[in-house]
Short mmCIF file of C-alpha atoms and ligand atoms in Angstrom, two decimals:
data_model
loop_
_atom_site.label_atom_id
_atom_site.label_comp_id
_atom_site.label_asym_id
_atom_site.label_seq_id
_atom_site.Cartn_x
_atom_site.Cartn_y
_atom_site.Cartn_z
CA UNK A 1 14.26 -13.90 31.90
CA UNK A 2 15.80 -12.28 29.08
CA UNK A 3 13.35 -9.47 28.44
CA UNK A 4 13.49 -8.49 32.24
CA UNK A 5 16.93 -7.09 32.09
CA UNK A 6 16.31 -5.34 28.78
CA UNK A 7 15.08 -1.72 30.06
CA UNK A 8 18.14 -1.04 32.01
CA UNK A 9 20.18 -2.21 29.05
CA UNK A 10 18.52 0.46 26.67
CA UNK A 11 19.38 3.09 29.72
CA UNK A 12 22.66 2.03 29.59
CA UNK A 13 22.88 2.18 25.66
CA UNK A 14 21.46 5.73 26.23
CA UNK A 15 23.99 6.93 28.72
CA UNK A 16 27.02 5.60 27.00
CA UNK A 17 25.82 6.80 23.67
CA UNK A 18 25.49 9.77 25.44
CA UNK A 19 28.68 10.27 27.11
CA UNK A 20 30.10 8.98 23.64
CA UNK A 21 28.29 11.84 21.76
CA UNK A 22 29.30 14.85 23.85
CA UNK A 23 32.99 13.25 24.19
CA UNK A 24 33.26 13.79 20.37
CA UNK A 25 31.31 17.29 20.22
CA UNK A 26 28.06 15.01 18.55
CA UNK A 27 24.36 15.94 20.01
CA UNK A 28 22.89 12.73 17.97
CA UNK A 29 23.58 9.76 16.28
CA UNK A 30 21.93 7.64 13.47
CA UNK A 31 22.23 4.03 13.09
CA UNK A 32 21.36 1.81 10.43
CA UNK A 33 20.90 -1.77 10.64
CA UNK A 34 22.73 -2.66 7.34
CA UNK A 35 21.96 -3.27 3.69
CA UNK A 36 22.14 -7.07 1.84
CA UNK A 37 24.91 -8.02 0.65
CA UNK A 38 24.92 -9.11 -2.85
CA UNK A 39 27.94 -11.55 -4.50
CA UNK A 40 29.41 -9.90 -7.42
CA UNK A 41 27.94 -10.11 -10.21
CA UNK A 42 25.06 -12.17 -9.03
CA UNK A 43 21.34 -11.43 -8.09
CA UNK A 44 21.96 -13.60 -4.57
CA UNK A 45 22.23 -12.13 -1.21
CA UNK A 46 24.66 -13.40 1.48
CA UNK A 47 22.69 -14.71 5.09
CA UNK A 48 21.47 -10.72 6.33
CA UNK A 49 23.60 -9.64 9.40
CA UNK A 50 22.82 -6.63 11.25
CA UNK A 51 25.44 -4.01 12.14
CA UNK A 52 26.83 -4.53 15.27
CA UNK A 53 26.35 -1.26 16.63
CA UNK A 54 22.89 -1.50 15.70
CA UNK A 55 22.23 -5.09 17.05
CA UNK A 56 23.76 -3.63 20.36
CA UNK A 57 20.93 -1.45 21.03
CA UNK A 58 17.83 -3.80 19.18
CA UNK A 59 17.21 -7.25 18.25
CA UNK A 60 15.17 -6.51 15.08
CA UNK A 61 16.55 -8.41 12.35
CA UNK A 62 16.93 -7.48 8.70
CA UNK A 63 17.73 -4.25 6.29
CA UNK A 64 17.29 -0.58 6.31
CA UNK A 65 15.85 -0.01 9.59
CA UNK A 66 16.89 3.37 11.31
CA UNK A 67 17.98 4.17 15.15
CA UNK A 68 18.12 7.62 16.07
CA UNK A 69 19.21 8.41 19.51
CA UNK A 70 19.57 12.26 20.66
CA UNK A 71 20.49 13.30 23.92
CA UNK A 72 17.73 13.11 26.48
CA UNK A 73 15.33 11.98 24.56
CA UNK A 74 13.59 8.33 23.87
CA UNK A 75 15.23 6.71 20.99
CA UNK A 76 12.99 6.60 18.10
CA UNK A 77 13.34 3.14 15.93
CA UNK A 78 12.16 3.17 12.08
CA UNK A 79 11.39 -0.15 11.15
CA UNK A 80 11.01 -0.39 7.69
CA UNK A 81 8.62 -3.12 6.38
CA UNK A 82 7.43 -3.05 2.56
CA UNK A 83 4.78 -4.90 1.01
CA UNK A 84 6.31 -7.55 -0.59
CA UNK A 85 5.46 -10.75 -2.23
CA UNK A 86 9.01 -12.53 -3.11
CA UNK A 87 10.20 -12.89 0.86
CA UNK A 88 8.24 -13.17 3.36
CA UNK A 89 7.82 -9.86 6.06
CA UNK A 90 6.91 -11.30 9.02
CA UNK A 91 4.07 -9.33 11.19
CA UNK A 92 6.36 -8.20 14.29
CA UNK A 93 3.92 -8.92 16.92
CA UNK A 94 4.27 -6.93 20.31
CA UNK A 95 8.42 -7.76 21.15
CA UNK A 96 9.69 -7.17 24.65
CA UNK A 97 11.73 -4.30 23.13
CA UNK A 98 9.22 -2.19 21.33
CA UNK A 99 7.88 0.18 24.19
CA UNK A 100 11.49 1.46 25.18
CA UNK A 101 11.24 3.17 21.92
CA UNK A 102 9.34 6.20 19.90
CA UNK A 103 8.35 2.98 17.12
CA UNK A 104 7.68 3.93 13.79
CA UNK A 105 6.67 1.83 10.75
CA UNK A 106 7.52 2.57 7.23
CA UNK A 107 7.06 1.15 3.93
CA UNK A 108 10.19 2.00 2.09
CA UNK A 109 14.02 3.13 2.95
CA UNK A 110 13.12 6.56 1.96
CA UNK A 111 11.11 7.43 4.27
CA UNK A 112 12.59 6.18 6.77
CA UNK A 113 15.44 8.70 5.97
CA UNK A 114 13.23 11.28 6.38
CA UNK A 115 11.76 10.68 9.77
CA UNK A 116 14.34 12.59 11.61
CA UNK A 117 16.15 15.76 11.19
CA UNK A 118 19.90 16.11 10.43
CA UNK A 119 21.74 18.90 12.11
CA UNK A 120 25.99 19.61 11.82
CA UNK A 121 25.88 18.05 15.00
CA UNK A 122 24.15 14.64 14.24
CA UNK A 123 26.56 11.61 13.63
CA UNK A 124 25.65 8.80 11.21
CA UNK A 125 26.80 5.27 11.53
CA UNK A 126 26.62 2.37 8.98
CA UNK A 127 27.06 1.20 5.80
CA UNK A 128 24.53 3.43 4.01
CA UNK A 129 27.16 6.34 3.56
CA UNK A 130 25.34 7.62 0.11
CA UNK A 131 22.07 8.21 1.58
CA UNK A 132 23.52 9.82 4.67
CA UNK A 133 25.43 12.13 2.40
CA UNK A 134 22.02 12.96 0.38
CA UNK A 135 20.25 13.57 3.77
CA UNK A 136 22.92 16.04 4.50
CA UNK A 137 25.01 14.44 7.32
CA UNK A 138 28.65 16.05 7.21
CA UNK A 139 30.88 13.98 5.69
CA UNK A 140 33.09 14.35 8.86
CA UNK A 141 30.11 13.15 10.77
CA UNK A 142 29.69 10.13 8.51
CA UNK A 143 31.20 7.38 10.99
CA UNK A 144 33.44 9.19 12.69
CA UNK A 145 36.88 6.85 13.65
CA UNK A 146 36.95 7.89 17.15
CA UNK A 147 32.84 7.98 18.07
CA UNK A 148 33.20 4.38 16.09
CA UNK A 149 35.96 3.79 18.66
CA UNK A 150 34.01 4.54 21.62
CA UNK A 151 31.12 2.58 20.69
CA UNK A 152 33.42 -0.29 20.21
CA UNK A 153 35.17 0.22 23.87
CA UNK A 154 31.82 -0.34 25.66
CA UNK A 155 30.58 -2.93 23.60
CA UNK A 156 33.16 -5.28 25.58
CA UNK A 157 31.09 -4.34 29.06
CA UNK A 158 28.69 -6.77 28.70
CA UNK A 159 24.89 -5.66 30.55
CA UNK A 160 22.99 -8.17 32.01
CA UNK A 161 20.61 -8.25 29.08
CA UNK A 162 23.72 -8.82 27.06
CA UNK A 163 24.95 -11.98 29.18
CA UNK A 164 21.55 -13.41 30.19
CA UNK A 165 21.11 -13.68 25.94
CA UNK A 166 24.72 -15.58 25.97
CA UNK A 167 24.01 -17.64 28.54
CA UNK A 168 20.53 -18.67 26.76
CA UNK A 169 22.87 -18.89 23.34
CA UNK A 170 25.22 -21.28 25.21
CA UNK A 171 22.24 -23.20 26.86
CA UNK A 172 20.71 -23.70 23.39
CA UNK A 173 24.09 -25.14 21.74
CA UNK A 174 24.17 -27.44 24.25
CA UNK A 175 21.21 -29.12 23.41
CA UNK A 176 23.17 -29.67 19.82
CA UNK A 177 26.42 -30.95 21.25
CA UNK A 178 24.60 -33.49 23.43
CA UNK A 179 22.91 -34.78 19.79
CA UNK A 180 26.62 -34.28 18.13
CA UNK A 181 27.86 -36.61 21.01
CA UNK A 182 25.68 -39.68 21.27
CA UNK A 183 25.81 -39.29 17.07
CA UNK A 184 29.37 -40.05 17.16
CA UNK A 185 28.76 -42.34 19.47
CA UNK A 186 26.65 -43.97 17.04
CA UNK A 187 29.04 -43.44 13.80
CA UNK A 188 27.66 -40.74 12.70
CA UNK A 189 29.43 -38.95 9.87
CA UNK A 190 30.14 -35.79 9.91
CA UNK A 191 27.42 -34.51 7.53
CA UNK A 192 24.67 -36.68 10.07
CA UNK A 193 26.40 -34.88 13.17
CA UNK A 194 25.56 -31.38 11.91
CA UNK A 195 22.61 -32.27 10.54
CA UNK A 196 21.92 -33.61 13.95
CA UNK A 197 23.26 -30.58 16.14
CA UNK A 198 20.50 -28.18 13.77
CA UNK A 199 17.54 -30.23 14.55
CA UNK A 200 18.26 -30.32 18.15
CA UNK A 201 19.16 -26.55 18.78
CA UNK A 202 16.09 -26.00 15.86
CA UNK A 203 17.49 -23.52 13.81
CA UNK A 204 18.71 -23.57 9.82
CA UNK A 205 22.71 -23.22 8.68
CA UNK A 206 22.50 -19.30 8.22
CA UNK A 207 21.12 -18.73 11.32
CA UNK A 208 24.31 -20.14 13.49
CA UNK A 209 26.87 -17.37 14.58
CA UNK A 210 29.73 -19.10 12.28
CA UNK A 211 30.15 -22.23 10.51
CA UNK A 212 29.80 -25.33 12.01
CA UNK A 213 33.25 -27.27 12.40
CA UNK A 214 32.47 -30.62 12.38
CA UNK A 215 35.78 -32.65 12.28
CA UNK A 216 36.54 -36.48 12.60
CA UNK A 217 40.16 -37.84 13.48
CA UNK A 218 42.97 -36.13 11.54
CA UNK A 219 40.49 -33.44 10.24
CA UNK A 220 40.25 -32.16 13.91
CA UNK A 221 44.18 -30.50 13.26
CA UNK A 222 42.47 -27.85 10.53
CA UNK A 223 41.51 -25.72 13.08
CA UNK A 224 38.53 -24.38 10.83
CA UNK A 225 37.47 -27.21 8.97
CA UNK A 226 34.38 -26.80 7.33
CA UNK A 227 33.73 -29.95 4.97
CA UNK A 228 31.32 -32.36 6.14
CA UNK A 229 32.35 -35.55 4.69
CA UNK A 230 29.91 -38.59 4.47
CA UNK A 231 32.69 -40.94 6.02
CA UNK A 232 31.31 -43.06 9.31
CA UNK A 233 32.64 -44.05 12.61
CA UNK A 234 35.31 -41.76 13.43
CA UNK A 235 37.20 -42.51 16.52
CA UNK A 236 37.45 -38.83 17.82
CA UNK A 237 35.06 -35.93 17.23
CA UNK A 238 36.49 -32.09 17.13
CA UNK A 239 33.33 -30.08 17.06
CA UNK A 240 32.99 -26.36 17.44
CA UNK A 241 29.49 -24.78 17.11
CA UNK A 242 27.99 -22.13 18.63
CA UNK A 243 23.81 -21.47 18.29
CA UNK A 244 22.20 -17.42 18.00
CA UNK A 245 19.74 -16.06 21.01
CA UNK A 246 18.48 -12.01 19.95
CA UNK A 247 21.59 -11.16 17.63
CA UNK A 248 24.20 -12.79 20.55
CA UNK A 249 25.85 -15.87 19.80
CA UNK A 250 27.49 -18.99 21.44
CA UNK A 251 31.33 -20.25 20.43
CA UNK A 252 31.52 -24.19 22.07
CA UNK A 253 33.72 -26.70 21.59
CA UNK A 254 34.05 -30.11 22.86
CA UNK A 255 36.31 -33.32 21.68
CA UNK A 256 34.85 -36.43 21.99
CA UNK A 257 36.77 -40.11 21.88
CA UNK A 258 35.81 -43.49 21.43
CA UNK A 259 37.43 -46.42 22.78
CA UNK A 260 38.86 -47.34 19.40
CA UNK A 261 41.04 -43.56 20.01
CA UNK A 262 44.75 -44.47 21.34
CA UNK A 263 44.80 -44.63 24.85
CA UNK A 264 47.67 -41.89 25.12
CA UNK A 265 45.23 -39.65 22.82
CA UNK A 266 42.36 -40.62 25.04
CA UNK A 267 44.43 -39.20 27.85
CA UNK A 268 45.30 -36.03 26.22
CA UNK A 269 41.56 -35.44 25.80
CA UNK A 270 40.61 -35.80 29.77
CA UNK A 271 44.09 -33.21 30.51
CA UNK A 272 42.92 -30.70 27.87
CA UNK A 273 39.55 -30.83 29.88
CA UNK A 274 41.03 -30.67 33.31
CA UNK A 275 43.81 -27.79 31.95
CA UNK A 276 41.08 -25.68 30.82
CA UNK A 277 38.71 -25.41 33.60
CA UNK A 278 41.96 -24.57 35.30
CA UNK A 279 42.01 -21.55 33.15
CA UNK A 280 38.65 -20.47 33.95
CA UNK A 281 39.62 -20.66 37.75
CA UNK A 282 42.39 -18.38 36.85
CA UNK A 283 40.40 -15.59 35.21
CA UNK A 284 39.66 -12.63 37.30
CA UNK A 285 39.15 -9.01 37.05
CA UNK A 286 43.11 -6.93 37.38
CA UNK A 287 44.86 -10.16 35.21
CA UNK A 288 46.35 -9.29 31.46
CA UNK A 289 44.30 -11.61 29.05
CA UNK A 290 48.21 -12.71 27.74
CA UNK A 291 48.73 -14.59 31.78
CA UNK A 292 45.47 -16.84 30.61
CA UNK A 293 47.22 -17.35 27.11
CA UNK A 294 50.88 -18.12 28.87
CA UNK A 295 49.53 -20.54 31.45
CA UNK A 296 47.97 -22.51 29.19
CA UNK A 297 50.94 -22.83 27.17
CA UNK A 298 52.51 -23.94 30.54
CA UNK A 299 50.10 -26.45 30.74
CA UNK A 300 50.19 -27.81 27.89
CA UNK A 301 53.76 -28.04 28.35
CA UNK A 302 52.97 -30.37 31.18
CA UNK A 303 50.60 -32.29 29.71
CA UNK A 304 52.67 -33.20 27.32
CA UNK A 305 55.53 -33.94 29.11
CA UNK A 306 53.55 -36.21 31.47
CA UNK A 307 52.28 -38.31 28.37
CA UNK A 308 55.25 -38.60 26.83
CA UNK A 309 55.27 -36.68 23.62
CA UNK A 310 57.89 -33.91 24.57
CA UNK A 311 60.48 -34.17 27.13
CA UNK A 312 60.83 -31.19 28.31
CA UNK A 313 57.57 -29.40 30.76
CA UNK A 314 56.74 -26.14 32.18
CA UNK A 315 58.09 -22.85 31.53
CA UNK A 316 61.56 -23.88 29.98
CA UNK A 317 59.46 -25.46 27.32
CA UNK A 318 57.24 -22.86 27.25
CA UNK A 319 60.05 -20.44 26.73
CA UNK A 320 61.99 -22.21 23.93
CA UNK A 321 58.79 -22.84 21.66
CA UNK A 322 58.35 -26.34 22.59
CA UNK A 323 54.49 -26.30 22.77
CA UNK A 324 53.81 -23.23 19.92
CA UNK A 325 52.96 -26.28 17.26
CA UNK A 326 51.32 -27.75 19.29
CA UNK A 327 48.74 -24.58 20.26
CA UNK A 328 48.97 -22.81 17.52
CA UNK A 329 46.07 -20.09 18.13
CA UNK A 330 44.89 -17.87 21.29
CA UNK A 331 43.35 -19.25 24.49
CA UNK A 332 40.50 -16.78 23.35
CA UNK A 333 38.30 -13.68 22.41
CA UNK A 334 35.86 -11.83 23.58
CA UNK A 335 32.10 -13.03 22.56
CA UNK A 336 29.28 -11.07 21.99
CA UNK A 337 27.13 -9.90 18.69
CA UNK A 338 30.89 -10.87 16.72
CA UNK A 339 31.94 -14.12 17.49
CA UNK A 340 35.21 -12.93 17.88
CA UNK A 341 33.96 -9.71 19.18
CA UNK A 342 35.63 -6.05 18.89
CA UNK A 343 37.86 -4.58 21.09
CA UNK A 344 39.95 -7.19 22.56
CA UNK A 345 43.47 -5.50 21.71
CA UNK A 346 41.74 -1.95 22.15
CA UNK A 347 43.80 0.42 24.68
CA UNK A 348 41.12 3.12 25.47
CA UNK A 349 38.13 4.38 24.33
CA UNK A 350 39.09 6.43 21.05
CA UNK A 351 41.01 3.46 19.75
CA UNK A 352 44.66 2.47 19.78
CA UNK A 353 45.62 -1.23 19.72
CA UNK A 354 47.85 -3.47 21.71
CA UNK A 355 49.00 -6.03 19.44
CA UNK A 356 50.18 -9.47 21.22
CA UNK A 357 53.87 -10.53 21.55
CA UNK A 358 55.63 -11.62 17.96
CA UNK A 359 55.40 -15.46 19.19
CA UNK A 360 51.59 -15.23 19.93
CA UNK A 361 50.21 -13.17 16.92
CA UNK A 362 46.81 -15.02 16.65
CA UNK A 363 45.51 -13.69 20.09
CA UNK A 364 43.17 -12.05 19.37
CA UNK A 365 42.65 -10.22 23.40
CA UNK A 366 45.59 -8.39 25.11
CA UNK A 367 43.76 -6.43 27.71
CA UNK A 368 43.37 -6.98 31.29
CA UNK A 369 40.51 -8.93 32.30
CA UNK A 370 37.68 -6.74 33.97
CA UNK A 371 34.09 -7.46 35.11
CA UNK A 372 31.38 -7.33 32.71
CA UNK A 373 33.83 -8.96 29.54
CA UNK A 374 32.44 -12.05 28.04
CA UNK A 375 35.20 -14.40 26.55
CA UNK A 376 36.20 -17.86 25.49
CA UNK A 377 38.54 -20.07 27.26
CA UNK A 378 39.42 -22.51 24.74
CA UNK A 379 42.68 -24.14 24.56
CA UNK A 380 43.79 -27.11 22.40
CA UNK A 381 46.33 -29.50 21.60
CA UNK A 382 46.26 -30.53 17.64
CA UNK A 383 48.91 -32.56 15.59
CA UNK A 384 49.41 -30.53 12.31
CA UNK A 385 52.18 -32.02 10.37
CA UNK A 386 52.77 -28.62 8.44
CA UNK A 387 53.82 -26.92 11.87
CA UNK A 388 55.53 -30.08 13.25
CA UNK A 389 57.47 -30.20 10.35
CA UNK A 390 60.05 -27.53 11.12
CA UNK A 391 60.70 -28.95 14.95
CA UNK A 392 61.29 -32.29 13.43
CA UNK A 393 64.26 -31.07 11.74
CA UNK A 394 65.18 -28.22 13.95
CA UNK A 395 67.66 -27.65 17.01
CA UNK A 396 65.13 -28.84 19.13
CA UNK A 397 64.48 -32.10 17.92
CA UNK A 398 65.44 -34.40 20.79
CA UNK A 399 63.08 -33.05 22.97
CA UNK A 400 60.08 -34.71 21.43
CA UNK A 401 58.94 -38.39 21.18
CA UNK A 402 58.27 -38.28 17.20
CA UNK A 403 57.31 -41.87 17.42
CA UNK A 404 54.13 -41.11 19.85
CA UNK A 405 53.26 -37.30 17.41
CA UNK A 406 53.17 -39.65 14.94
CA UNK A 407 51.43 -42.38 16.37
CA UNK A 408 48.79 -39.50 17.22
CA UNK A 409 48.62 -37.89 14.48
CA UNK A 410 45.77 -39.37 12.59
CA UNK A 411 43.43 -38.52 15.88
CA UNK A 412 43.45 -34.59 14.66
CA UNK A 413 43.11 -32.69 17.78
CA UNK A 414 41.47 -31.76 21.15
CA UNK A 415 40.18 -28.39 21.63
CA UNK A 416 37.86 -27.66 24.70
CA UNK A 417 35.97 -24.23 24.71
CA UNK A 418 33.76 -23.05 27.45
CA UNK A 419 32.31 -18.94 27.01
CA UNK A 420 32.30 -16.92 30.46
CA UNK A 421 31.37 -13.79 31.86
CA UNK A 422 34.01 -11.83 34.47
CA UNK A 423 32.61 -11.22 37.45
CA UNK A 424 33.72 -9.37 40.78
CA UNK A 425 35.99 -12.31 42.16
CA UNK A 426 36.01 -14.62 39.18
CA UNK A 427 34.33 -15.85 36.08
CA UNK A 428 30.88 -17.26 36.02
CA UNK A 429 31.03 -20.01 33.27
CA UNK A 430 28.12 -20.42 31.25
CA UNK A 431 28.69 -23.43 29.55
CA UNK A 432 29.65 -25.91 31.66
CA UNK A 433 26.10 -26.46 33.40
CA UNK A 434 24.75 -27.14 30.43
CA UNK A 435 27.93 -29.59 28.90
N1 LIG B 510 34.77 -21.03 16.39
C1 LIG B 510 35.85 -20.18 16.15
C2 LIG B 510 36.63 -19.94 17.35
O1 LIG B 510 36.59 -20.73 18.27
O2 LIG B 510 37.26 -18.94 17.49
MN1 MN B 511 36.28 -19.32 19.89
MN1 MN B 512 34.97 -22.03 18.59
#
């Protein structure tokens, strides 16, 4: 159970709020959960998301609510609720979460601003900067980079709270990709297959952690397609889709094939598969994020060696670019409130980044791996003729099989992503029991 977990995770919150507080010579902080945010020059709002650094600590959705935390004391929550007759304010009912906090109720923003006191040495964080400033928070206390920094650091040590919601986030998409599947299966297009995947995980568009990619045959090479086009009967099915549990999310992927696929194509599919829960086996606390992101590239190299398309496997490959069009992004990110969550190129607490090697500038995580991180494995194989274009013509050229590339081409992509949580010896993966 969820819920169970949830007490120690709000003791944790408090002691590493704590420690983050006196670090930066703070004896409080304030946290808002966000304000709407409306297009320009419109009178619509965008779907509401919570700051993180608020969703870390509470799973109460929507605007203007406050979180003050002080040092050894409860945390008081202001939940601001007003009377109102355009959108609905749902009752909140008795919530696991409530009793780990001094709960208050308001009817407006204001007075929620005025339900704690504001000394030199109380911090504010969030997007609400103008009232902070009129409630007389310094402006050096006014989200502070370095307290922001050290917030961010232990949001990538995952409590159990935190992974027992991502495993039930993962659990839930799965109920959607099985759908997606037997959809295609059926000819589905891809409009019916998300349609599909919502009814059977039971939640609206808005609600998912990111946009739904939803790709048939060639469209699985835009690695963030997000049309849904009518057509029917595809012969391979790219589909990455994630579902929400309490303000975490899920990132999935799976590639599907029907018989009408090329055979070779069909093949790649089943050695992505196998390649990646290779990966996970690999992943363990003390290795650097970039051996994951290498050794799939030396996969791949295989793989593609052994079906033909390149001539030229393993490292050697590897080294002279041979598989970069190919795998164009990271092997991964961490996963958390963020689908790509913070921190994966952070160096220590009060900030500093580590960006990744010139050849690899899309991954996104160049720390070690450690217990308590929650991350994707997701590698992929995709035939993009914009980035095949250069090798074609290049130095290189001999050592790929352009007839095969091309014969593939029009079957998009593979891309196989599973989300797992480090633990002492390994990783525990919590998609794969599910998909
Ligand atoms: N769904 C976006 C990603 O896999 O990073
Ligand atoms: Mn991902
Ligand atoms: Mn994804």
């Amino acid at each position: 159970m969820v819920s169970t977990h949830y007490p120690a995770h709000v003791r944790e919150r408090q002691k590493t709020t704590e420690a983050a507080l006196a670090a930066e010579g703070f004896e409080a902080l304030v946290i808002s959960s966000g304000k709407p945010f409306t297009y320009y020059s419109d009178d619509q709002d965008a779907p509401f998301k919570s700051t993180p650094h608020f969703a870390h600590w509470v799973p109460l959705a929507g605007p203007d609510h406050l979180l003050v935390v002080a040092v050894a004391k409860k945390p008081k929550l202001v939940r601001v609720a007003p009377e109102d007759y355009w959108y609905e304010q749902a009752p909140l009912g008795d919530p696991f979460w409530r009793n780990e906090y001094d709960f208050v109720e308001v009817g407006e923003a204001a007075k929620a601003w005025k339900s704690f006191s504001v000394t030199p040495r109380t911090a504010y964080v969030g997007e609400h900067v103008e009232a902070a400033k009129a409630a007389g928070f310094a402006a050096a206390a006014i989200n502070p980079p370095k307290l922001l920094a050290r917030l961010d650091w232990e949001r990538a040590y995952k409590s159990a709270y935190e992974i027992a919601c991502l495993g039930q986030a993962t659990e839930r998409a799965a109920k959607g990709h099985h759908a997606a599947r037997k959809a295609f299966e059926n000819g589905a297009s891809e409009l019916e297959i998300h349609h599909l995947y919502l009814e059977a995980v039971g939640c609206v568009e808005r609600e998912l952690p990111y946009e739904s990619i939803v790709a048939l045959d060639e469209k699985g090479a835009t690695l963030h397609y997000q049309s849904k086009r009518p057509v029917k009967n595809g012969r391979t099915l790219l589909i990455d889709v994630g579902a929400p549990h309490l303000g975490y999310g899920s990132d999935i992927t799976r590639t599907w094939t029907t018989t009408k696929a090329d055979e070779t194509f069909r093949e790649l599919q089943c050695g992505v598969d196998a390649l990646q829960q290779r990966l996970c086996a690999l992943a363990k606390p003390g290795i650097p994020y970039l051996d994951l992101h290498v050794a799939a590239h030396r996969e791949i190299a295989d793989l593609l060696k052994t079906l033909g398309l390149t001539k030229l496997g393993g490292m050697e490959a590897v080294e002279r670019g041979v598989t970069r069009p190919f795998f164009p992004h990271g092997v991964g990110h961490f996963l958390g409130i963020q689908v790509h969550d913070v921190g994966g190129r952070q160096t220590e607490p009060v900030g500093g980044t580590k960006a990744p090697p010139t050849q690899y500038p899309y991954l996104r995580t160049t720390r070690k791996v450690e217990e308590r991180q929650v991350f994707t494995i997701e590698p992929g194989v995709y035939f993009v003729p914009m980035l095949l274009r250069e090798p074609r013509s290049g130095p290189d050229r001999e050592l790929f099989d352009w007839k095969t590339i091309d014969r593939l081409t029009p079957f998009g992509g593979v891309r196989i992503e599973d989300n797992v949580a480090v633990t002492k010896n390994g990783v525990q993966n919590l998609t794969r029991p599910h998909i």
